[in-house]
CSV table of N, CA and C in Angstrom, one decimal:
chain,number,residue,atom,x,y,z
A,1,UNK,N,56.4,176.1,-11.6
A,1,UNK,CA,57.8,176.5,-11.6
A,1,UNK,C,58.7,175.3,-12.1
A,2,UNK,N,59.9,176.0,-12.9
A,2,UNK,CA,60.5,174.9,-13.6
A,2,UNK,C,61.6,174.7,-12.5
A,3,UNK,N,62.1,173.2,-12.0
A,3,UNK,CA,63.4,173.4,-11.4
A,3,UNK,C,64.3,173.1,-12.1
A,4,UNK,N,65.6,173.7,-12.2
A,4,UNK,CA,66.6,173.6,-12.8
A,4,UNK,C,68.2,172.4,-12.1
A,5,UNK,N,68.4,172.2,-12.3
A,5,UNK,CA,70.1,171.4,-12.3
A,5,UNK,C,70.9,171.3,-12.7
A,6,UNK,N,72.0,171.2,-12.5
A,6,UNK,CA,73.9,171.5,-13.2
A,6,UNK,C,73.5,170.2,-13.6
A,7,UNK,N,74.1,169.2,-14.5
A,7,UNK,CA,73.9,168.0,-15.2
A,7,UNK,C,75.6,168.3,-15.9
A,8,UNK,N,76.7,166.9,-16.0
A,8,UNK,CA,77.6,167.7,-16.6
A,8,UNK,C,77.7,166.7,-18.0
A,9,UNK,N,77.7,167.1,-19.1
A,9,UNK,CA,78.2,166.5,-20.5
A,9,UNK,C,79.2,166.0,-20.9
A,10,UNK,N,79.5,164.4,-20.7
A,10,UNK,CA,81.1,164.1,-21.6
A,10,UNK,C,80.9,163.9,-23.0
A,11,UNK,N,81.5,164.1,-23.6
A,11,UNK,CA,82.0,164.1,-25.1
A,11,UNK,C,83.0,163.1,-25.4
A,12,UNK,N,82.9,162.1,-26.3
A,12,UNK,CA,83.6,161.2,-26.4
A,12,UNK,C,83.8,161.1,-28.0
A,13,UNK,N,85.1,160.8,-28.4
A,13,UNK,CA,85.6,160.8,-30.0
A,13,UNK,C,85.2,161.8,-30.9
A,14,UNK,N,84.4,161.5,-31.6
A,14,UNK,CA,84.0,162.6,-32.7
A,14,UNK,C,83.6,163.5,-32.1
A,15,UNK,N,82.4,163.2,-30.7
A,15,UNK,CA,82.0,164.3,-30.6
A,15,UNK,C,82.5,165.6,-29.7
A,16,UNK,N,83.7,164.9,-29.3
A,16,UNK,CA,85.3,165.8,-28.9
A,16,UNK,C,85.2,166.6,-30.2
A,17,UNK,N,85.6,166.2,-31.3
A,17,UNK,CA,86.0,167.2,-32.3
A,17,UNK,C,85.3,168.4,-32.8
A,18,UNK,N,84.0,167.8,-32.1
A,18,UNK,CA,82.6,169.0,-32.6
A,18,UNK,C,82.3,169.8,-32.3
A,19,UNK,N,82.7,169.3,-30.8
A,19,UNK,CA,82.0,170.2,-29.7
A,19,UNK,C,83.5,171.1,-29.3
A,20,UNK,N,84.3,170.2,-29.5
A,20,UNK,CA,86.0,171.4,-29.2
A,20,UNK,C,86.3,170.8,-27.2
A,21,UNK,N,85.3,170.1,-26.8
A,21,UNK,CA,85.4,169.9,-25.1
A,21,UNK,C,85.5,168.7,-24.8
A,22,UNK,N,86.2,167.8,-23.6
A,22,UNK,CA,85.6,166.7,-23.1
A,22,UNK,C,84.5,166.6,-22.5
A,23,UNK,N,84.1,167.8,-21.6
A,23,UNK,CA,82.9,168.0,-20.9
A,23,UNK,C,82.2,169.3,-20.8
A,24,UNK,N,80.9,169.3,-19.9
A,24,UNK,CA,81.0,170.9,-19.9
A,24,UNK,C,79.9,170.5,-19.0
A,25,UNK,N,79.0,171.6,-18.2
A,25,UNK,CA,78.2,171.6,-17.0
A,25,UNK,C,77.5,172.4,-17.9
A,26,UNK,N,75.9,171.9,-18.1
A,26,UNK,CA,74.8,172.5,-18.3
A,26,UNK,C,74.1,172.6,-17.6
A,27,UNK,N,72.9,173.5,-17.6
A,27,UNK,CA,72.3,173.8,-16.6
A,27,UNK,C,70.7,173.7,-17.7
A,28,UNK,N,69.7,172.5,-16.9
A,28,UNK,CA,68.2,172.0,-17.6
A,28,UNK,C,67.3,171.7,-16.5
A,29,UNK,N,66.2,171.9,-16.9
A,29,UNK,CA,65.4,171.9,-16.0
A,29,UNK,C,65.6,170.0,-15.7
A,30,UNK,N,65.0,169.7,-14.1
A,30,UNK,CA,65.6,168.4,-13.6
A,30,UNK,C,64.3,167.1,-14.3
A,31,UNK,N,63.4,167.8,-14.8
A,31,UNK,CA,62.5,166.7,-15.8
A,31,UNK,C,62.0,167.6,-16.7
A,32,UNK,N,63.3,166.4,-17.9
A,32,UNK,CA,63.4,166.8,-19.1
A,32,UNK,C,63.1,165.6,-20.1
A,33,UNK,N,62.3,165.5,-21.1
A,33,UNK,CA,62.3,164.2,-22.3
A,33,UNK,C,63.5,164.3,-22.8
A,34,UNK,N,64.0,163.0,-23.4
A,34,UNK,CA,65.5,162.7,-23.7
A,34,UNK,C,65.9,163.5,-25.2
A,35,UNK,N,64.4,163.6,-25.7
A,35,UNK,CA,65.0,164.5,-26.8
A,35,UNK,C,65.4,165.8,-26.6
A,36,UNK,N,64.4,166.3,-25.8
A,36,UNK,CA,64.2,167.8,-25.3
A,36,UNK,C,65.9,168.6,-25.0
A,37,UNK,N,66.5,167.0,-24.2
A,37,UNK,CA,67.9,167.4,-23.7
A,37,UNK,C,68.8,166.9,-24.6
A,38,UNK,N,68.5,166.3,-25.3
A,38,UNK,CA,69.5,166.0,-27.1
A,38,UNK,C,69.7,167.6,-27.9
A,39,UNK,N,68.0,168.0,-27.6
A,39,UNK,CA,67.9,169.4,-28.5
A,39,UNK,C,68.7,170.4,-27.5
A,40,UNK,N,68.6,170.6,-26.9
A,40,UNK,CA,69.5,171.4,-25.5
A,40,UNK,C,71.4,171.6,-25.8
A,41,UNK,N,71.5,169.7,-25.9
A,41,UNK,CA,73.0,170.1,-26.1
A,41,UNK,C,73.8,170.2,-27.7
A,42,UNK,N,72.1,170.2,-28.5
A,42,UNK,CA,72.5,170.8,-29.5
A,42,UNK,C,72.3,172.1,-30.0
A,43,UNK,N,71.2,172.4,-29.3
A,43,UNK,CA,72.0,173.9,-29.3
A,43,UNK,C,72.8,175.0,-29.3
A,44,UNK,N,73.9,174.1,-28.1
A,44,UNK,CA,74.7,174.8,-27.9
A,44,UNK,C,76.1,174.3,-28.6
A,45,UNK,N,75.9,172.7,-29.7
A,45,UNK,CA,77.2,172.9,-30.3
A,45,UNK,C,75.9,172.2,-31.2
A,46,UNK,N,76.0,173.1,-32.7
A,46,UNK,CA,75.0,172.8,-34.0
A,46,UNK,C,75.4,171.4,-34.3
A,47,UNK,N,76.5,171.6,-34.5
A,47,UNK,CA,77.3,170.3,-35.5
A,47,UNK,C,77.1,169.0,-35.1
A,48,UNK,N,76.6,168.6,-33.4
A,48,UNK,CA,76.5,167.6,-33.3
A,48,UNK,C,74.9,166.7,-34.1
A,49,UNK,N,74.3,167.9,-34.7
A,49,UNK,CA,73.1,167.5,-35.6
A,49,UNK,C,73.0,166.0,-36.4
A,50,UNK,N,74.5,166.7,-37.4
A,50,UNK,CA,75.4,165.5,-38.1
A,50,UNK,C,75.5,164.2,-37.8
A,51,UNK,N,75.4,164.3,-36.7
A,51,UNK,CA,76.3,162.7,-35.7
A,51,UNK,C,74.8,162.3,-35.0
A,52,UNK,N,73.9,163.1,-35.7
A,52,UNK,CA,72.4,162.7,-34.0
A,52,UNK,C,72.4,161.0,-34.4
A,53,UNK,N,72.4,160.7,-35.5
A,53,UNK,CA,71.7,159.2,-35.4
A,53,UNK,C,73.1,158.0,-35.8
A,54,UNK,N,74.0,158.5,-35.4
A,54,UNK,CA,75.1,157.5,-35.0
A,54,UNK,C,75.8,157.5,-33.8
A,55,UNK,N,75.1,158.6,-33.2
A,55,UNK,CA,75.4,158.9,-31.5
A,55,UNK,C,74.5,158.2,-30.7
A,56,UNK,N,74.9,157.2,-29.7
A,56,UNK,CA,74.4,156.6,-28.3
A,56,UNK,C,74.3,157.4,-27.2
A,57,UNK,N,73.3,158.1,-26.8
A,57,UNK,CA,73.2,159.1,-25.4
A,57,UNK,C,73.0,158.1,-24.2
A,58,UNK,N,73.6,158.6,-23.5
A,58,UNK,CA,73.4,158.0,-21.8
A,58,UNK,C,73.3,158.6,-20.5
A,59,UNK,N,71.8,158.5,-20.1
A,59,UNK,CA,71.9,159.3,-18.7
A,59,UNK,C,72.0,158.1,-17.8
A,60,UNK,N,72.4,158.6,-16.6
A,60,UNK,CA,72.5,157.8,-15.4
A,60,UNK,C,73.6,156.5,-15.6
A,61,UNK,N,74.4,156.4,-16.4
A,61,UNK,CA,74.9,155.2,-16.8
A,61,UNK,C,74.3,154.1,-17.8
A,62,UNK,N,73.1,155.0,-18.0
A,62,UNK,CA,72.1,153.7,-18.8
A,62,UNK,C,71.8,154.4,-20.1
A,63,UNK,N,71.6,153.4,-21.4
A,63,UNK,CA,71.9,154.3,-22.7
A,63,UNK,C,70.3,154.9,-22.7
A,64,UNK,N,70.0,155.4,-23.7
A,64,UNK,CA,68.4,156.3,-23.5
A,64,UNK,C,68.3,156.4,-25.2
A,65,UNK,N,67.6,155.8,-25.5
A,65,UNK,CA,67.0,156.6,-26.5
A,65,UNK,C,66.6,157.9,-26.8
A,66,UNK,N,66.7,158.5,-27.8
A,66,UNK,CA,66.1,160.0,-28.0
A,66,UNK,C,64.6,160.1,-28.4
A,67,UNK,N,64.0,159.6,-27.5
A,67,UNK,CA,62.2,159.7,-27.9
A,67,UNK,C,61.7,160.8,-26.3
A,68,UNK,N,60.4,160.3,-26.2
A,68,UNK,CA,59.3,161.1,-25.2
A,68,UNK,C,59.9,160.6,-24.0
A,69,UNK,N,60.6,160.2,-23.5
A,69,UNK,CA,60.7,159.2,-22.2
A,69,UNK,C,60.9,160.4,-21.0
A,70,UNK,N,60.3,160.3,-20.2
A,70,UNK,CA,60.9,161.7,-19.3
A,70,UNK,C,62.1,161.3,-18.5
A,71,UNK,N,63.3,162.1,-18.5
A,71,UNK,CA,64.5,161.7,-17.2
A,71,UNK,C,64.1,162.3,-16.5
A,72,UNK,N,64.7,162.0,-14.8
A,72,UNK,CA,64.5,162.8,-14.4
A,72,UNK,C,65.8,163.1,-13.8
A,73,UNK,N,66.8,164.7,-13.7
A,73,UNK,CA,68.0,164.3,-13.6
A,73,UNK,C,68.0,164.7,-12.4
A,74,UNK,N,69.3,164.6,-11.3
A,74,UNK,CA,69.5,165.3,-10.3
A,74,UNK,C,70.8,165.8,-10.2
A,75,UNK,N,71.1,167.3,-9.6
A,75,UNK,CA,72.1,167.7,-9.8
A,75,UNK,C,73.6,166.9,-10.2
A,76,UNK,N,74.6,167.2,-10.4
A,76,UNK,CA,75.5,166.3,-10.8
A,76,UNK,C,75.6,165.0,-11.4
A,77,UNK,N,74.4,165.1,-12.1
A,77,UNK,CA,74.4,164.1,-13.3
A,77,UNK,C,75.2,163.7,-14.4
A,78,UNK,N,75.4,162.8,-14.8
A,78,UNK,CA,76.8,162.5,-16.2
A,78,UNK,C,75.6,162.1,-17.1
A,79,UNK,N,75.9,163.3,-18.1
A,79,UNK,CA,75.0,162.8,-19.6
A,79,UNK,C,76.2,162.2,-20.8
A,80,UNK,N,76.0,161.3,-21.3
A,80,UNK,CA,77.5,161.2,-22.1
A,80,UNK,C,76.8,160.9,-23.3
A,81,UNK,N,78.1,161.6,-24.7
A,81,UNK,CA,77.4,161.8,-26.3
A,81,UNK,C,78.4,160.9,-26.3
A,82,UNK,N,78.2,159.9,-26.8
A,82,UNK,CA,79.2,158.6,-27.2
A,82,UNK,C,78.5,158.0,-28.6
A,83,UNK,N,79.8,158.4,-30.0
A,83,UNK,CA,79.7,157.7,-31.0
A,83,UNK,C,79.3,156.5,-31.2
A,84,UNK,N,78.1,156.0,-32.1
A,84,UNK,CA,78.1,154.5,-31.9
A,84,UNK,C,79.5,153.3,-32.4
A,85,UNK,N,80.3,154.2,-33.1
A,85,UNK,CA,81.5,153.2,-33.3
A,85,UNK,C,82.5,152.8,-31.9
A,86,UNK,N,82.2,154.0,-31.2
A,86,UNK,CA,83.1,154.4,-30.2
A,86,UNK,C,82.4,153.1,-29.4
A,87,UNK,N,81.3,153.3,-29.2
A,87,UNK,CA,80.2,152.3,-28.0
A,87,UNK,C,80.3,150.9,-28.2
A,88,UNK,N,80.5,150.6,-29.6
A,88,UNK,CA,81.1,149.3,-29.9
A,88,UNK,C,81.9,148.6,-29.2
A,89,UNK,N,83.2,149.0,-29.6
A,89,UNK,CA,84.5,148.7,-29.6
A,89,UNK,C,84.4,149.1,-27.9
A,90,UNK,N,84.0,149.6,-27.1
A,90,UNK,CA,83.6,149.7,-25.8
A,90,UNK,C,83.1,148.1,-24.8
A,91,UNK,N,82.2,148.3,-25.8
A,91,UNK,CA,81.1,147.0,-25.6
A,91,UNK,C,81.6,145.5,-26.0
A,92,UNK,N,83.2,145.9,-26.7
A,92,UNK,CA,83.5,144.4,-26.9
A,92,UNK,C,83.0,143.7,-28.8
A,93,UNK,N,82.8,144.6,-29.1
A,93,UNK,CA,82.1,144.6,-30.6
A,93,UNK,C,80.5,144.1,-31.1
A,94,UNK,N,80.0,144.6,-29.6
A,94,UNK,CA,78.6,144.6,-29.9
A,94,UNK,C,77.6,145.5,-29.1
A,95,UNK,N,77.0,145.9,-29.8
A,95,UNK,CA,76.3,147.2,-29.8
A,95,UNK,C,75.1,147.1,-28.7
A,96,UNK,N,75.5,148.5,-27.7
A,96,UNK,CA,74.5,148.4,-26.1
A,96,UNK,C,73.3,148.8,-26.7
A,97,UNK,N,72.6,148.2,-26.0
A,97,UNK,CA,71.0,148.0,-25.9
A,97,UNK,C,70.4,148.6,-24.7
């Protein structure tokens, strides 16, 4: 049996303009691969396709790559799609690792 979790999505700069939201509560099973849940919230806004490889994902506060890695989330989790220009200029003008 798959268990599922509310997990909630911020959207930051461009991907505000894509997605039309700052946030939004999705609902994914609680062990998910980081791509699996890239594919997930792109499903539900296509456009963010465009932006997949200038976009920085972050679960738990920690940035993630989009490969096999499994998360594992637990309810009320913050997944954030943050621009890599955005992540920069965040970071002080150097790019998180």
């Amino acid at each position: 049996m798959v268990l599922l979790c509310q997990a909630e999505v911020l959207y930051f700069a461009k991907s505000v303009e894509i997605t039309g939201v700052r946030s939004e509560t999705i609902s994914v099973p609680q062990e998910i691969k980081a791509l699996q849940l890239w594919k997930e919230i792109e499903t539900r806004h296509p456009g963010l396709a465009d932006v997949r490889n200038q976009t920085l994902f972050a679960v738990h506060p920690e940035y993630v790559e989009l490969g096999d890695q499994l998360l594992l989330l637990q309810p009320g989790d913050e997944i954030a799609v943050i621009p890599h220009h955005y992540a920069v200029v965040i970071a002080g003008g150097k790019c998180p690792k």
